[in-house]
Amino acid sequence: YIHHFLPARLIMLIINPPLAIYKHLAALSFMLAGVFADLLVVRLCLTSAYVFLIANCLLGSPLWPHIYRKGHLTVDMLIWGFICFYVHMASVVRLLLDEEHVTLTGHEEALWRMFYRVGGLSRKLFKHHIAEHMKVVKYEKGQVIPVEEFFHISYEGTVEIKIHDENTGKLIQTAIDGSGCMFDFKKLGLMQTLTSPMSKHKLVVSAKSDCTFFEFSNKDIRDIANAKVTKSVWQTVFIGTLARIAVQRLGEEHMDPKRSDPSHLDPLFMPLSATETPDPLLAGSGAALERPLAHIAYCMRRFFTPPWPFGKHLIGIRHNMLQAPVPTEGATDTIERGIDGKDHEGQSLLSSSDGNGSSKYKSIV
């Protein structure tokens, strides 16, 4: 009488045999992609996962324990496998190319050493964000430096800086400075309070000896100094400039006499010592591709982030897209400025609509 207690239609559960080893290796690769926070390691894990899935399709999607099933081909998954492999492998190649050593000219090398020392800027970022907009210019003794059109960082030689009141033209101070000074730093757009007395100063700079400068157009320097990846470095340089000005205000007896020596070179421009050389295993060192496997292994150890409760997640790992608004020269109030650049990722965007109903973007700066 047992059949009286059974349902009219039995539902049978069939447990399928395990899949082939390729599917298990692909699943392992997908899992590993979720426990590392380094983008290169994540992309490598995803690439390896699709390599195993492609192999599984080409070998007929066998079942355990077989490694090959003759006469079978999963075409749809093979197509998706190749597409996904291409997407992730292309990213791996681009990330590895980012680690190539960047060759700089002698003057570019000197300026990069300054930015590296004060803010850890990599050669790649320096070349892309700074060196491409820079010119090396020379002025003879007695020439006036065009500070109204260009921003300058002094490399060699000494200059005389006369500070005038912008409204009255009255001479406020005369100073002698040398290698490492920059003018006019107001062009950087890093002053939070544009009503500061310094914002009302006008500079007249002349060469007291033959000089070499790193020159940027005033149009470019504001964007360069406020770019997301370089702003913190420029802020450190800016603070150093303010420190130099503070020493000048204390009087000649407090100044380093070397700064008025035309042959003196600022230590920030000098070659790196052995202790200052970037660790070749670090991303951005320019030497990671000399030992690629060691570099990848280092990144795996450093950025291993297992899920809760086995590990602690990195806080704010995606918060690097925020960027402070760029102060606009000559204005103390917040204004709107149209954006026509290609990369809006690091800018504060507000949607707006023009008369035709199309969408535009503006940035609160």
Short mmCIF file of C-alpha atoms in Angstrom, two decimals:
data_model
loop_
_atom_site.label_atom_id
_atom_site.label_comp_id
_atom_site.label_asym_id
_atom_site.label_seq_id
_atom_site.Cartn_x
_atom_site.Cartn_y
_atom_site.Cartn_z
CA TYR A 1 0.00 0.00 0.00
CA ILE A 2 2.99 2.34 -0.19
CA HIS A 3 1.91 3.65 -3.62
CA HIS A 4 -1.16 5.24 -1.96
CA PHE A 5 1.15 7.64 -0.09
CA LEU A 6 3.30 8.64 -3.12
CA PRO A 7 2.45 11.56 -5.46
CA ALA A 8 0.87 10.69 -8.75
CA ARG A 9 3.92 11.97 -10.67
CA LEU A 10 7.36 11.48 -9.23
CA ILE A 11 9.97 14.19 -9.85
CA MET A 12 13.33 12.56 -10.32
CA LEU A 13 16.53 14.49 -9.59
CA ILE A 14 19.41 13.38 -11.74
CA ILE A 15 22.87 14.41 -10.60
CA ASN A 16 25.06 15.03 -13.63
CA PRO A 17 28.66 13.84 -13.70
CA PRO A 18 31.35 16.45 -13.01
CA LEU A 19 32.49 18.65 -15.87
CA ALA A 20 35.94 18.42 -17.39
CA ILE A 21 39.04 19.85 -15.72
CA TYR A 22 38.94 22.91 -18.03
CA LYS A 23 35.67 24.14 -16.52
CA HIS A 24 37.02 23.73 -12.99
CA LEU A 25 40.19 25.67 -13.86
CA ALA A 26 38.07 28.42 -15.44
CA ALA A 27 35.91 28.62 -12.30
CA LEU A 28 39.05 28.86 -10.17
CA SER A 29 40.35 31.72 -12.34
CA PHE A 30 37.05 33.59 -12.05
CA MET A 31 37.19 33.19 -8.27
CA LEU A 32 40.77 34.47 -8.08
CA ALA A 33 39.75 37.57 -10.05
CA GLY A 34 37.57 38.49 -7.09
CA VAL A 35 40.22 38.27 -4.39
CA PHE A 36 42.84 40.63 -5.85
CA ALA A 37 42.60 44.42 -5.94
CA ASP A 38 45.31 45.00 -8.55
CA LEU A 39 43.87 45.61 -12.02
CA LEU A 40 46.63 43.77 -13.87
CA VAL A 41 46.22 40.65 -11.72
CA VAL A 42 42.42 40.77 -12.13
CA ARG A 43 42.73 40.99 -15.91
CA LEU A 44 45.24 38.13 -15.97
CA CYS A 45 42.86 35.94 -13.96
CA LEU A 46 39.96 36.72 -16.31
CA THR A 47 42.13 36.10 -19.37
CA SER A 48 43.21 32.69 -18.06
CA ALA A 49 39.57 31.82 -17.31
CA TYR A 50 38.59 32.34 -20.94
CA VAL A 51 41.63 30.41 -22.14
CA PHE A 52 40.31 27.38 -20.24
CA LEU A 53 36.76 27.92 -21.53
CA ILE A 54 38.01 28.13 -25.13
CA ALA A 55 40.03 24.94 -24.62
CA ASN A 56 36.93 23.23 -23.22
CA CYS A 57 34.90 24.21 -26.31
CA LEU A 58 37.59 23.16 -28.79
CA LEU A 59 37.94 19.78 -27.10
CA GLY A 60 34.24 19.03 -27.28
CA SER A 61 33.15 20.00 -23.74
CA PRO A 62 33.98 16.59 -22.27
CA LEU A 63 32.78 15.25 -18.94
CA TRP A 64 34.94 14.07 -16.09
CA PRO A 65 37.35 12.27 -16.21
CA HIS A 66 37.75 12.61 -19.98
CA ILE A 67 39.78 15.44 -21.51
CA TYR A 68 38.44 15.16 -25.05
CA ARG A 69 35.12 14.33 -26.69
CA LYS A 70 35.45 13.49 -30.35
CA GLY A 71 33.04 15.00 -32.86
CA HIS A 72 31.63 17.77 -30.64
CA LEU A 73 32.10 21.55 -30.84
CA THR A 74 30.21 24.18 -28.82
CA VAL A 75 30.19 26.99 -31.39
CA ASP A 76 28.21 29.64 -29.47
CA MET A 77 30.35 29.45 -26.34
CA LEU A 78 33.48 29.34 -28.49
CA ILE A 79 32.53 32.66 -30.10
CA TRP A 80 31.84 34.26 -26.73
CA GLY A 81 35.06 32.81 -25.37
CA PHE A 82 37.17 34.43 -28.10
CA ILE A 83 35.39 37.79 -27.72
CA CYS A 84 35.90 37.88 -23.95
CA PHE A 85 39.49 36.66 -24.28
CA TYR A 86 40.24 39.51 -26.69
CA VAL A 87 38.69 42.13 -24.38
CA HIS A 88 40.66 41.08 -21.31
CA MET A 89 43.90 40.26 -23.14
CA ALA A 90 43.87 43.69 -24.80
CA SER A 91 43.64 45.24 -21.35
CA VAL A 92 46.55 43.10 -20.11
CA VAL A 93 48.71 44.28 -23.01
CA ARG A 94 47.85 47.93 -22.38
CA LEU A 95 48.61 47.61 -18.66
CA LEU A 96 51.96 45.97 -19.41
CA LEU A 97 52.82 48.69 -21.93
CA ASP A 98 52.20 51.19 -19.15
CA GLU A 99 55.12 49.60 -17.30
CA GLU A 100 57.60 50.14 -20.13
CA HIS A 101 60.64 52.24 -19.34
CA VAL A 102 60.15 55.80 -20.57
CA THR A 103 63.19 57.52 -22.05
CA LEU A 104 63.49 61.21 -21.19
CA THR A 105 65.84 63.90 -22.46
CA GLY A 106 68.45 65.34 -20.11
CA HIS A 107 66.33 68.35 -19.15
CA GLU A 108 63.15 66.26 -18.88
CA GLU A 109 65.01 63.84 -16.62
CA ALA A 110 66.03 66.69 -14.29
CA LEU A 111 62.49 68.05 -14.00
CA TRP A 112 61.06 64.54 -13.53
CA ARG A 113 63.47 63.99 -10.62
CA MET A 114 62.02 67.06 -8.92
CA PHE A 115 58.43 65.81 -9.31
CA TYR A 116 59.41 62.29 -8.28
CA ARG A 117 61.18 63.49 -5.16
CA VAL A 118 58.35 65.72 -3.97
CA GLY A 119 55.40 63.52 -4.95
CA GLY A 120 56.43 60.14 -6.34
CA LEU A 121 55.30 60.93 -9.90
CA SER A 122 56.15 58.13 -12.33
CA ARG A 123 58.11 58.75 -15.52
CA LYS A 124 55.12 57.65 -17.61
CA LEU A 125 52.74 60.15 -16.00
CA PHE A 126 55.37 62.89 -16.15
CA LYS A 127 55.93 62.30 -19.86
CA HIS A 128 52.23 62.25 -20.66
CA HIS A 129 50.92 65.03 -18.41
CA ILE A 130 53.85 67.43 -18.05
CA ALA A 131 56.73 66.95 -20.49
CA GLU A 132 54.48 67.11 -23.57
CA HIS A 133 53.48 70.67 -22.62
CA MET A 134 56.94 71.88 -21.62
CA LYS A 135 59.64 73.75 -23.50
CA VAL A 136 63.24 74.30 -22.42
CA VAL A 137 64.15 77.94 -23.05
CA LYS A 138 67.28 79.99 -22.47
CA TYR A 139 67.56 83.70 -21.68
CA GLU A 140 70.71 85.79 -21.71
CA LYS A 141 71.81 88.08 -18.92
CA GLY A 142 69.67 91.20 -18.75
CA GLN A 143 66.68 89.83 -20.68
CA VAL A 144 63.19 90.24 -19.22
CA ILE A 145 61.31 86.98 -18.68
CA PRO A 146 57.75 87.00 -20.15
CA VAL A 147 55.91 86.01 -16.98
CA GLU A 148 52.54 87.29 -18.23
CA GLU A 149 52.47 84.78 -21.09
CA PHE A 150 54.35 81.83 -19.61
CA PHE A 151 54.90 79.98 -16.34
CA HIS A 152 58.56 79.23 -15.59
CA ILE A 153 60.55 76.86 -13.40
CA SER A 154 64.16 77.96 -13.13
CA TYR A 155 66.72 75.25 -13.86
CA GLU A 156 70.02 77.13 -14.15
CA GLY A 157 71.09 80.71 -13.47
CA THR A 158 69.85 83.51 -11.22
CA VAL A 159 67.02 85.98 -11.67
CA GLU A 160 65.94 89.27 -10.16
CA ILE A 161 62.29 89.34 -9.14
CA LYS A 162 60.61 92.69 -8.61
CA ILE A 163 57.20 92.56 -6.95
CA HIS A 164 54.85 95.44 -7.74
CA ASP A 165 51.37 96.29 -6.54
CA GLU A 166 49.08 95.42 -9.44
CA ASN A 167 46.85 98.47 -8.89
CA THR A 168 49.34 101.24 -8.05
CA GLY A 169 52.49 99.86 -9.68
CA LYS A 170 54.43 100.55 -6.47
CA LEU A 171 57.55 98.43 -5.97
CA ILE A 172 57.00 96.23 -2.90
CA GLN A 173 60.09 94.05 -2.85
CA THR A 174 63.11 93.00 -4.89
CA ALA A 175 64.53 89.50 -4.50
CA ILE A 176 67.29 87.43 -6.04
CA ASP A 177 66.56 83.76 -6.63
CA GLY A 178 68.07 80.89 -8.53
CA SER A 179 67.64 77.27 -9.51
CA GLY A 180 64.34 75.78 -8.39
CA CYS A 181 62.28 78.97 -8.17
CA MET A 182 59.07 79.37 -10.17
CA PHE A 183 56.94 82.27 -11.30
CA ASP A 184 54.23 83.30 -11.48
CA PHE A 185 52.77 80.61 -9.21
CA LYS A 186 49.34 82.28 -9.20
CA LYS A 187 48.95 80.80 -12.69
CA LEU A 188 48.79 77.31 -11.18
CA GLY A 189 45.28 77.93 -9.87
CA LEU A 190 46.13 76.37 -6.51
CA MET A 191 45.37 79.42 -4.35
CA GLN A 192 42.16 78.76 -2.48
CA THR A 193 41.69 82.42 -1.54
CA LEU A 194 42.10 84.68 -4.54
CA THR A 195 41.63 87.75 -2.33
CA SER A 196 45.06 87.07 -0.81
CA PRO A 197 47.50 90.01 -1.07
CA MET A 198 49.74 87.80 -3.23
CA SER A 199 47.03 87.59 -5.86
CA LYS A 200 47.31 91.38 -6.32
CA HIS A 201 51.04 91.33 -7.00
CA LYS A 202 52.60 91.79 -10.42
CA LEU A 203 56.04 90.36 -11.12
CA VAL A 204 58.82 91.75 -13.29
CA VAL A 205 61.54 89.12 -13.67
CA SER A 206 64.88 89.64 -15.41
CA ALA A 207 67.88 87.35 -15.85
CA LYS A 208 70.94 88.29 -13.79
CA SER A 209 72.96 85.62 -15.61
CA ASP A 210 72.46 83.29 -18.54
CA CYS A 211 69.46 81.20 -17.49
CA THR A 212 67.67 78.01 -18.48
CA PHE A 213 63.98 77.58 -17.71
CA PHE A 214 61.25 74.99 -18.05
CA GLU A 215 58.47 76.98 -19.71
CA PHE A 216 54.72 76.30 -19.86
CA SER A 217 52.04 78.44 -21.43
CA ASN A 218 49.70 80.04 -18.91
CA LYS A 219 46.84 78.48 -20.85
CA ASP A 220 48.16 74.95 -20.26
CA ILE A 221 49.66 75.22 -16.79
CA ARG A 222 46.35 75.61 -14.95
CA ASP A 223 44.99 72.39 -16.47
CA ILE A 224 48.30 70.58 -15.93
CA ALA A 225 48.56 71.61 -12.27
CA ASN A 226 44.95 70.65 -11.55
CA ALA A 227 44.89 67.30 -13.37
CA LYS A 228 43.69 64.51 -11.11
CA VAL A 229 46.87 62.44 -11.30
CA THR A 230 49.33 65.32 -10.79
CA LYS A 231 47.56 67.88 -8.60
CA SER A 232 48.94 66.61 -5.29
CA VAL A 233 52.48 66.82 -6.68
CA TRP A 234 51.98 70.39 -7.87
CA GLN A 235 50.53 71.30 -4.47
CA THR A 236 53.72 70.06 -2.81
CA VAL A 237 55.82 72.08 -5.25
CA PHE A 238 53.57 75.08 -4.55
CA ILE A 239 54.14 74.76 -0.79
CA GLY A 240 57.89 74.66 -1.41
CA THR A 241 57.61 77.90 -3.38
CA LEU A 242 55.72 79.56 -0.54
CA ALA A 243 58.48 78.45 1.84
CA ARG A 244 61.09 80.11 -0.39
CA ILE A 245 59.05 83.33 -0.39
CA ALA A 246 58.73 83.20 3.40
CA VAL A 247 62.51 82.93 3.75
CA GLN A 248 62.96 85.89 1.39
CA ARG A 249 60.65 87.98 3.56
CA LEU A 250 62.87 87.25 6.59
CA GLY A 251 65.79 89.04 4.96
CA GLU A 252 69.01 88.26 3.12
CA GLU A 253 70.76 86.97 6.25
CA HIS A 254 68.37 84.00 6.40
CA MET A 255 68.73 82.98 2.74
CA ASP A 256 71.04 80.29 1.44
CA PRO A 257 73.88 82.14 -0.32
CA LYS A 258 74.01 79.40 -2.96
CA ARG A 259 70.67 80.55 -4.34
CA SER A 260 72.32 83.66 -5.78
CA ASP A 261 75.12 81.59 -7.35
CA PRO A 262 74.46 81.14 -11.11
CA SER A 263 76.29 77.80 -11.13
CA HIS A 264 74.23 76.35 -8.28
CA LEU A 265 71.74 73.59 -9.19
CA ASP A 266 68.79 72.87 -6.93
CA PRO A 267 69.27 69.46 -5.22
CA LEU A 268 65.82 68.38 -6.44
CA PHE A 269 67.22 68.31 -10.00
CA MET A 270 70.28 66.22 -9.11
CA PRO A 271 70.58 62.52 -10.07
CA LEU A 272 68.87 60.03 -7.78
CA SER A 273 70.89 58.27 -5.13
CA ALA A 274 70.73 54.50 -4.72
CA THR A 275 68.24 54.85 -1.87
CA GLU A 276 65.97 57.08 -3.99
CA THR A 277 65.75 54.75 -6.99
CA PRO A 278 62.19 53.36 -7.38
CA ASP A 279 61.66 49.75 -6.34
CA PRO A 280 61.69 47.81 -9.66
CA LEU A 281 58.81 45.61 -8.50
CA LEU A 282 56.43 48.55 -8.10
CA ALA A 283 54.01 49.64 -10.80
CA GLY A 284 55.24 52.88 -12.36
CA SER A 285 58.89 52.21 -11.54
CA GLY A 286 59.76 51.82 -15.22
CA ALA A 287 61.58 48.57 -14.47
CA ALA A 288 58.68 46.19 -13.76
CA LEU A 289 58.99 44.49 -17.17
CA GLU A 290 62.59 43.54 -16.45
CA ARG A 291 61.18 40.93 -14.03
CA PRO A 292 57.51 40.62 -15.04
CA LEU A 293 56.77 37.43 -13.10
CA ALA A 294 58.29 38.86 -9.92
CA HIS A 295 56.27 42.05 -10.46
CA ILE A 296 53.02 40.09 -10.84
CA ALA A 297 53.80 37.92 -7.81
CA TYR A 298 54.50 41.05 -5.75
CA CYS A 299 51.17 42.60 -6.80
CA MET A 300 49.34 39.38 -5.92
CA ARG A 301 50.83 39.40 -2.42
CA ARG A 302 50.29 43.09 -1.81
CA PHE A 303 46.75 43.31 -3.19
CA PHE A 304 45.35 40.00 -1.95
CA THR A 305 41.95 40.93 -0.46
CA PRO A 306 39.90 37.86 0.46
CA PRO A 307 36.19 38.41 1.18
CA TRP A 308 34.68 38.81 4.62
CA PRO A 309 35.24 37.25 7.13
CA PHE A 310 38.66 36.11 5.85
CA GLY A 311 39.99 39.57 5.12
CA LYS A 312 39.32 43.29 5.29
CA HIS A 313 38.22 45.13 2.17
CA LEU A 314 40.23 48.16 1.07
CA ILE A 315 38.38 51.34 2.03
CA GLY A 316 37.64 53.89 -0.69
CA ILE A 317 39.32 51.93 -3.46
CA ARG A 318 37.02 53.50 -6.08
CA HIS A 319 37.04 57.04 -4.69
CA ASN A 320 39.92 58.28 -6.82
CA MET A 321 37.55 59.78 -9.39
CA LEU A 322 36.76 62.80 -7.21
CA GLN A 323 38.65 65.97 -7.98
CA ALA A 324 38.60 69.35 -6.29
CA PRO A 325 37.13 72.19 -8.37
CA VAL A 326 39.61 74.35 -10.27
CA PRO A 327 39.71 77.98 -9.06
CA THR A 328 39.16 80.42 -11.90
CA GLU A 329 41.70 83.21 -12.17
CA GLY A 330 40.38 86.63 -11.28
CA ALA A 331 37.19 85.41 -9.60
CA THR A 332 36.35 84.86 -5.94
CA ASP A 333 32.91 83.37 -6.45
CA THR A 334 32.05 79.95 -7.78
CA ILE A 335 31.23 80.13 -11.48
CA GLU A 336 30.27 77.74 -14.21
CA ARG A 337 32.67 76.96 -16.98
CA GLY A 338 31.86 74.88 -20.07
CA ILE A 339 33.84 71.72 -20.57
CA ASP A 340 34.96 70.74 -24.03
CA GLY A 341 37.59 68.18 -23.03
CA LYS A 342 37.37 64.49 -23.85
CA ASP A 343 37.89 63.08 -20.36
CA HIS A 344 35.13 64.03 -17.92
CA GLU A 345 35.98 61.30 -15.41
CA GLY A 346 37.86 63.52 -13.00
CA GLN A 347 35.59 66.57 -13.22
CA SER A 348 32.48 67.54 -11.28
CA LEU A 349 29.73 67.38 -13.87
CA LEU A 350 26.33 69.01 -13.86
CA SER A 351 23.90 68.23 -16.65
CA SER A 352 22.30 71.16 -18.39
CA SER A 353 20.24 71.71 -21.48
CA ASP A 354 20.77 74.18 -24.28
CA GLY A 355 18.07 75.85 -26.32
CA ASN A 356 17.77 72.89 -28.65
CA GLY A 357 17.06 70.48 -25.83
CA SER A 358 20.35 68.65 -26.20
CA SER A 359 22.33 67.75 -23.11
CA LYS A 360 25.59 69.47 -22.23
CA TYR A 361 27.88 69.36 -19.24
CA LYS A 362 29.28 72.10 -17.11
CA SER A 363 31.72 71.98 -14.25
CA ILE A 364 31.38 73.93 -11.04
CA VAL A 365 34.78 75.60 -10.74
#
